[in-house]
Coordinates of C-alpha atoms and ligand atoms in Angstrom, one line a residue:
M164 CA -10.8 -4.5 -17.4
R165 CA -12.5 -1.8 -15.3
R166 CA -16.0 -3.0 -14.4
A167 CA -18.7 -0.6 -13.3
F168 CA -21.8 -1.4 -11.3
V169 CA -24.9 -0.7 -13.4
A170 CA -26.5 0.9 -10.4
S171 CA -23.7 3.4 -10.1
G172 CA -25.3 5.5 -12.8
W173 CA -24.3 8.7 -14.6
M174 CA -23.5 10.7 -11.5
M175 CA -20.7 8.3 -10.3
S176 CA -19.4 8.0 -13.8
L177 CA -19.1 11.8 -13.9
L178 CA -17.3 11.8 -10.5
A179 CA -15.0 9.0 -11.6
A180 CA -14.2 10.8 -14.8
T181 CA -13.4 14.0 -12.8
A182 CA -11.2 12.0 -10.4
S183 CA -9.2 10.3 -13.2
G184 CA -9.0 13.6 -15.1
A185 CA -7.3 15.1 -12.1
A186 CA -4.5 12.4 -12.2
P187 CA -1.2 14.1 -12.3
V188 CA 0.9 13.4 -15.4
C189 CA 4.0 11.7 -14.2
A190 CA 7.5 11.4 -15.6
P191 CA 8.9 7.8 -15.5
G192 CA 10.2 7.0 -12.1
T193 CA 8.0 9.5 -10.2
A194 CA 4.9 8.2 -8.5
E195 CA 1.3 9.4 -8.8
M196 CA -0.5 10.6 -5.8
P197 CA -1.1 7.4 -3.7
S198 CA -4.8 7.8 -3.9
M199 CA -7.4 5.0 -3.8
F200 CA -9.3 7.1 -6.4
L201 CA -6.6 6.4 -9.0
P202 CA -6.7 2.6 -9.0
R203 CA -4.1 0.7 -11.1
S204 CA -4.9 -2.8 -10.1
E205 CA -8.0 -5.1 -10.2
P206 CA -8.6 -5.3 -6.4
A207 CA -8.3 -1.5 -6.0
E208 CA -10.8 -1.1 -8.9
I209 CA -13.3 -3.4 -7.1
I210 CA -12.9 -1.4 -3.9
L211 CA -13.4 1.9 -5.8
D212 CA -16.6 0.7 -7.5
I213 CA -18.1 -0.2 -4.1
T214 CA -16.9 3.2 -2.7
W215 CA -18.7 5.2 -5.5
L216 CA -21.8 3.1 -5.1
I217 CA -21.9 3.8 -1.3
I218 CA -21.0 7.5 -1.8
G219 CA -23.9 7.7 -4.4
I220 CA -26.5 6.1 -2.1
C221 CA -25.4 8.4 0.8
A222 CA -25.5 11.4 -1.5
V223 CA -29.1 10.6 -2.5
I224 CA -30.2 10.1 1.1
F225 CA -28.4 13.4 2.1
I226 CA -30.1 15.4 -0.7
V227 CA -33.6 14.0 0.0
M228 CA -33.3 14.5 3.8
E229 CA -31.8 18.0 3.6
G230 CA -34.3 18.9 1.0
L231 CA -37.2 17.9 3.3
I232 CA -35.7 19.8 6.2
V233 CA -35.2 23.0 4.1
W234 CA -38.7 22.7 2.7
A235 CA -40.2 22.3 6.2
I236 CA -38.3 25.3 7.5
I237 CA -39.5 27.5 4.7
R238 CA -43.0 26.2 4.5
Y239 CA -43.6 26.4 8.3
R240 CA -41.2 29.2 9.3
K241 CA -43.9 31.2 11.1
K242 CA -47.3 30.5 12.7
R243 CA -49.9 30.6 10.0
S244 CA -53.3 32.3 10.6
E245 CA -56.5 30.3 10.4
S246 CA -57.2 31.9 7.0
E247 CA -53.8 30.4 5.7
G248 CA -54.8 26.9 6.8
G249 CA -53.5 27.1 10.4
E250 CA -50.9 24.8 12.0
P251 CA -49.8 21.7 10.1
P252 CA -51.6 18.6 11.1
Q253 CA -49.7 16.6 13.7
V254 CA -49.5 12.8 13.1
Y255 CA -49.4 10.3 15.9
G256 CA -48.9 6.6 15.6
S257 CA -49.2 6.3 11.8
N258 CA -48.5 2.7 10.7
P259 CA -47.6 3.6 7.1
V260 CA -45.1 6.3 8.2
E261 CA -43.5 4.0 10.9
L262 CA -43.3 1.2 8.3
A263 CA -41.7 3.4 5.7
W264 CA -38.9 4.8 7.9
T265 CA -38.1 1.3 9.1
V266 CA -38.3 -0.7 5.8
I267 CA -36.5 1.8 3.5
P268 CA -33.4 2.1 5.6
L269 CA -33.4 -1.7 6.1
L270 CA -33.5 -2.2 2.4
I271 CA -30.6 0.3 1.9
V272 CA -28.5 -1.4 4.5
F273 CA -29.2 -4.8 3.0
V274 CA -28.1 -3.6 -0.5
L275 CA -24.9 -2.1 1.0
F276 CA -24.3 -5.4 2.8
L277 CA -24.7 -7.5 -0.3
V278 CA -22.5 -5.3 -2.4
S279 CA -19.8 -5.2 0.2
A280 CA -19.9 -8.9 0.8
R281 CA -19.7 -9.6 -2.9
G282 CA -16.6 -7.3 -3.1
I283 CA -14.9 -9.0 -0.1
F284 CA -15.4 -12.4 -1.6
E285 CA -14.1 -11.3 -4.9
I286 CA -11.0 -9.8 -3.3
D287 CA -10.3 -12.6 -0.9
K288 CA -8.3 -15.3 -2.6
Q289 CA -6.9 -18.0 -0.3
E290 CA -5.1 -19.8 -3.2
P291 CA -2.8 -18.1 -5.7
P292 CA -4.4 -17.8 -9.1
P293 CA -2.7 -19.9 -11.8
G294 CA 0.5 -18.4 -13.2
S295 CA 1.0 -15.9 -10.3
L296 CA 4.2 -14.6 -9.1
E297 CA 4.4 -15.5 -5.4
V298 CA 6.2 -13.2 -3.0
T299 CA 6.4 -13.5 0.8
V300 CA 6.2 -10.2 2.5
V301 CA 7.6 -10.0 6.1
G302 CA 6.8 -6.9 8.2
H303 CA 9.6 -6.0 10.6
R304 CA 10.0 -3.1 13.0
W305 CA 10.5 -1.0 10.8
W306 CA 11.1 -2.3 7.3
W307 CA 9.7 -4.7 4.7
E308 CA 11.3 -7.9 3.5
F309 CA 10.3 -9.3 0.1
D310 CA 11.2 -12.9 -0.4
Y311 CA 10.8 -14.0 -4.1
G312 CA 10.9 -17.7 -3.1
D313 CA 11.6 -19.9 -6.1
L314 CA 13.3 -17.1 -7.9
G315 CA 16.0 -17.3 -5.2
F316 CA 16.5 -13.9 -3.8
V317 CA 15.3 -11.6 -1.0
T318 CA 15.1 -7.8 -1.1
A319 CA 13.8 -5.0 1.1
N320 CA 11.3 -2.1 1.0
E321 CA 11.0 -2.0 -2.8
L322 CA 8.7 -4.5 -4.4
H323 CA 9.2 -5.1 -8.2
I324 CA 6.4 -6.9 -10.0
P325 CA 5.4 -7.5 -13.7
L326 CA 2.5 -5.9 -15.4
T327 CA -0.5 -8.2 -15.9
K328 CA -0.8 -9.1 -19.6
D329 CA -4.1 -8.1 -21.1
G330 CA -6.8 -10.8 -20.9
E331 CA -4.6 -13.1 -18.7
P332 CA -5.5 -14.1 -15.1
Q333 CA -1.8 -13.9 -14.0
S334 CA -1.3 -11.8 -10.9
V335 CA 1.0 -11.2 -8.1
Y336 CA 0.2 -13.1 -5.0
L337 CA 1.5 -11.9 -1.7
M338 CA 1.8 -14.0 1.5
L339 CA 2.1 -11.6 4.4
E340 CA 3.8 -12.5 7.7
S341 CA 5.1 -10.5 10.6
A342 CA 8.4 -10.9 12.4
D343 CA 7.3 -9.0 15.5
V344 CA 4.1 -6.9 15.9
I345 CA 1.0 -6.1 13.8
H346 CA 1.7 -4.1 10.7
S347 CA -0.5 -3.3 7.8
F348 CA 0.4 -3.5 4.1
W349 CA -1.3 -0.8 2.1
V350 CA -0.6 0.4 -1.4
P351 CA -3.8 2.3 -2.1
Q352 CA -3.6 2.3 -5.9
L353 CA -3.0 -1.5 -6.1
A354 CA -5.1 -3.1 -3.3
G355 CA -6.9 -2.6 0.0
K356 CA -5.2 -2.7 3.3
M357 CA -4.2 -6.1 4.7
D358 CA -3.0 -6.6 8.3
V359 CA 0.3 -8.3 8.8
V360 CA -0.1 -10.4 11.9
P361 CA 2.5 -12.4 13.9
G362 CA 1.8 -16.1 13.8
R363 CA -0.4 -16.2 10.8
I364 CA -0.2 -15.7 7.0
N365 CA -2.6 -13.3 5.3
H366 CA -3.0 -13.1 1.5
L367 CA -3.3 -10.3 -0.9
W368 CA -3.2 -10.2 -4.7
L369 CA -2.4 -7.5 -7.2
Q370 CA -3.2 -7.4 -10.9
P371 CA -1.5 -4.2 -12.0
S372 CA -2.9 -2.6 -15.2
R373 CA -0.3 0.1 -15.7
A374 CA 3.5 0.2 -15.4
G375 CA 4.9 2.7 -13.0
K376 CA 5.9 3.5 -9.5
Y377 CA 3.4 3.2 -6.6
I378 CA 3.8 4.4 -3.1
G379 CA 2.4 2.6 0.0
Q380 CA 2.9 2.7 3.7
C381 CA 2.5 0.6 6.9
A382 CA -1.0 1.5 8.0
E383 CA -1.1 0.1 11.5
Y384 CA 0.8 1.8 14.3
C385 CA 3.7 -0.4 15.2
G386 CA 6.1 1.7 17.2
N387 CA 7.9 5.0 17.1
Q388 CA 9.2 4.6 13.5
H389 CA 5.8 3.4 12.1
A390 CA 5.8 6.4 9.8
N391 CA 9.2 5.2 8.3
M392 CA 7.8 2.0 6.8
L393 CA 7.5 3.1 3.2
I394 CA 6.6 0.6 0.5
T395 CA 7.5 1.4 -3.1
V396 CA 6.1 -0.9 -5.7
Y397 CA 7.6 -0.8 -9.2
V398 CA 5.4 -2.3 -11.9
H399 CA 7.5 -3.3 -14.9
T400 CA 6.8 -4.5 -18.4
E401 CA 7.6 -8.2 -18.8
E402 CA 11.1 -7.6 -20.3
E403 CA 12.1 -5.0 -17.7
F404 CA 11.0 -7.3 -15.0
A405 CA 13.0 -10.2 -16.4
R406 CA 16.1 -8.0 -16.5
W407 CA 15.5 -6.9 -12.9
V408 CA 15.1 -10.5 -11.8
E409 CA 18.3 -11.6 -13.6
N410 CA 20.3 -8.9 -11.9
Q411 CA 18.8 -9.7 -8.4
Q412 CA 19.6 -13.4 -8.9
K413 CA 23.3 -12.6 -9.3
E414 CA 25.7 -12.8 -6.3
A415 CA 27.2 -9.6 -5.1
V416 CA 29.6 -7.8 -7.3
E417 CA 33.3 -8.5 -6.5
D418 CA 35.3 -5.4 -7.1
A419 CA 39.1 -5.5 -6.2
A420 CA 39.2 -1.7 -6.0
V421 CA 37.0 -1.8 -2.8
A422 CA 38.6 -4.9 -1.2
E423 CA 39.7 -2.8 1.8
G424 CA 36.1 -1.7 2.5
R425 CA 34.8 -5.2 1.9
D426 CA 37.3 -6.8 4.4
L427 CA 36.3 -4.2 6.9
F428 CA 32.6 -4.9 6.5
M429 CA 33.2 -8.6 6.8
S430 CA 35.2 -8.1 10.0
T431 CA 32.4 -6.2 11.8
A432 CA 29.2 -7.3 13.4
C433 CA 27.3 -6.1 10.3
I434 CA 27.5 -9.7 8.9
N435 CA 25.5 -11.1 11.8
C436 CA 22.4 -9.2 10.6
H437 CA 22.9 -8.5 6.9
T438 CA 23.3 -10.9 4.0
I439 CA 25.5 -10.2 1.0
R440 CA 25.2 -13.2 -1.2
G441 CA 28.5 -14.7 -2.3
T442 CA 30.3 -13.5 0.9
V443 CA 30.4 -14.7 4.5
A444 CA 27.7 -12.1 5.5
D445 CA 24.5 -14.2 6.0
G446 CA 22.6 -12.6 8.7
T447 CA 18.8 -12.5 8.4
F448 CA 17.7 -9.9 11.0
A449 CA 18.2 -7.0 8.7
P450 CA 17.7 -6.1 5.0
D451 CA 19.6 -8.2 2.4
L452 CA 22.3 -5.9 0.9
T453 CA 23.4 -8.0 -2.1
H454 CA 21.9 -5.4 -4.5
L455 CA 21.6 -2.4 -2.1
M456 CA 22.3 0.1 -4.9
S457 CA 19.3 -1.1 -6.8
R458 CA 17.2 0.6 -4.1
S459 CA 16.3 4.3 -3.9
V460 CA 15.9 4.6 -0.2
L461 CA 17.6 3.8 3.1
G462 CA 15.9 2.8 6.3
A463 CA 12.5 2.1 4.6
G464 CA 12.2 5.6 3.4
A465 CA 14.0 7.4 6.3
A466 CA 16.5 8.8 3.8
A467 CA 17.3 8.8 0.1
N468 CA 20.0 6.3 -1.0
T469 CA 22.6 8.9 -1.9
P470 CA 26.4 8.7 -1.1
D471 CA 26.1 11.4 1.6
R472 CA 23.1 9.9 3.3
L473 CA 24.6 6.4 3.1
R474 CA 27.6 7.6 5.0
E475 CA 25.5 9.3 7.6
W476 CA 23.4 6.2 7.9
V477 CA 26.4 3.8 8.4
W478 CA 28.0 6.4 10.8
D479 CA 25.0 6.4 13.1
P480 CA 21.6 5.2 11.9
Q481 CA 20.1 6.4 15.2
N482 CA 20.5 10.0 14.0
I483 CA 18.3 9.3 11.0
K484 CA 15.9 6.7 12.4
P485 CA 15.9 6.8 16.2
G486 CA 14.9 3.5 17.8
C487 CA 15.7 1.3 14.8
D488 CA 17.6 -2.0 15.5
M489 CA 20.8 -0.9 13.7
P490 CA 23.3 0.6 16.2
S491 CA 26.2 2.9 15.4
M492 CA 29.2 0.5 14.9
K493 CA 31.6 3.2 16.4
L494 CA 33.6 3.3 13.2
S495 CA 36.0 6.1 12.3
R496 CA 35.0 8.5 9.5
E497 CA 37.7 6.8 7.4
E498 CA 36.4 3.3 8.1
T499 CA 32.8 4.5 7.3
D500 CA 34.0 5.9 4.0
R501 CA 35.8 2.6 3.1
I502 CA 32.7 0.5 3.9
C503 CA 30.4 2.8 2.0
D504 CA 32.8 2.7 -1.0
Y505 CA 32.2 -1.1 -0.9
L506 CA 28.5 -0.9 -0.4
E507 CA 28.2 1.5 -3.4
T508 CA 29.5 -1.2 -5.7
L509 CA 26.5 -3.5 -4.8
K510 CA 24.4 -2.7 -7.8
Ligands
LIG892 CU1 4.7 -1.2 10.6 CU2 3.3 0.6 11.2

């Protein structure tokens, strides 16, 4: 699947091999370094090919220019006597020299322009490719909403997608919108950056070539919790993905053992912002909690989703993520525990 530019030559192949050789070996569930030099999706591969070509051209220019400078320093480091050939001849107004240093850079810039333009057109798809999974991504201050449309569920901060089958054009097609300010969706191993702009829909497609966990981050400053806008992408095999979808489509678990916590939750203002499908909670300002326990982080990466951190979060989110929209509900410790007991059943 990985294509290489013929022009990129042996040097870039060597550098690419070195870069992929340096890839950390990861246990399942842990992510590789989120580096654009470890592409795991078609658009990211296209971008890396262009990057190597540009680095290669710049390296050749650097070596030639520095070589000439060093040569001139050594060759003319002291005044030469008449018997050594005297001063180097000075050249004024030479048409061939002027032409050379105008035309050569022009040609280089033109080649870079063509290669970049080709890459941009290849990556820019305004229509979803046939058979794509379509997901609407909404950037919020400061979390991500993933709406799976026809599949009938919404989740937050963790995007689950299927692996592209070999030789098939099927991909994941993202439609990016913002609920407030400009954000930028960036998962370096899967695709380039794409701005998420209020009032318009931008597009991005992914064609993941390896199952695993990939880390991304909002890449446009969007306020004081900009750094806590983590994106985690899980690329699953087809069967795994089908299982995940099946679970997400279910309504929230009803567990009589935590009825007290559920009733408490349903009697607070929590339900104005959060949805828990199958209950009266149907707010849309905040993350859907129907399957909260299928996620590994809270507050878009501000804390791990562990029982202790969940209690701290519900007690007062402002301690963990100052400035976020969720206020402390002024619950007692006892009430916080009951509500968290309930939330922990939402698998
Ligand atoms: Cu959203 Cu930075």
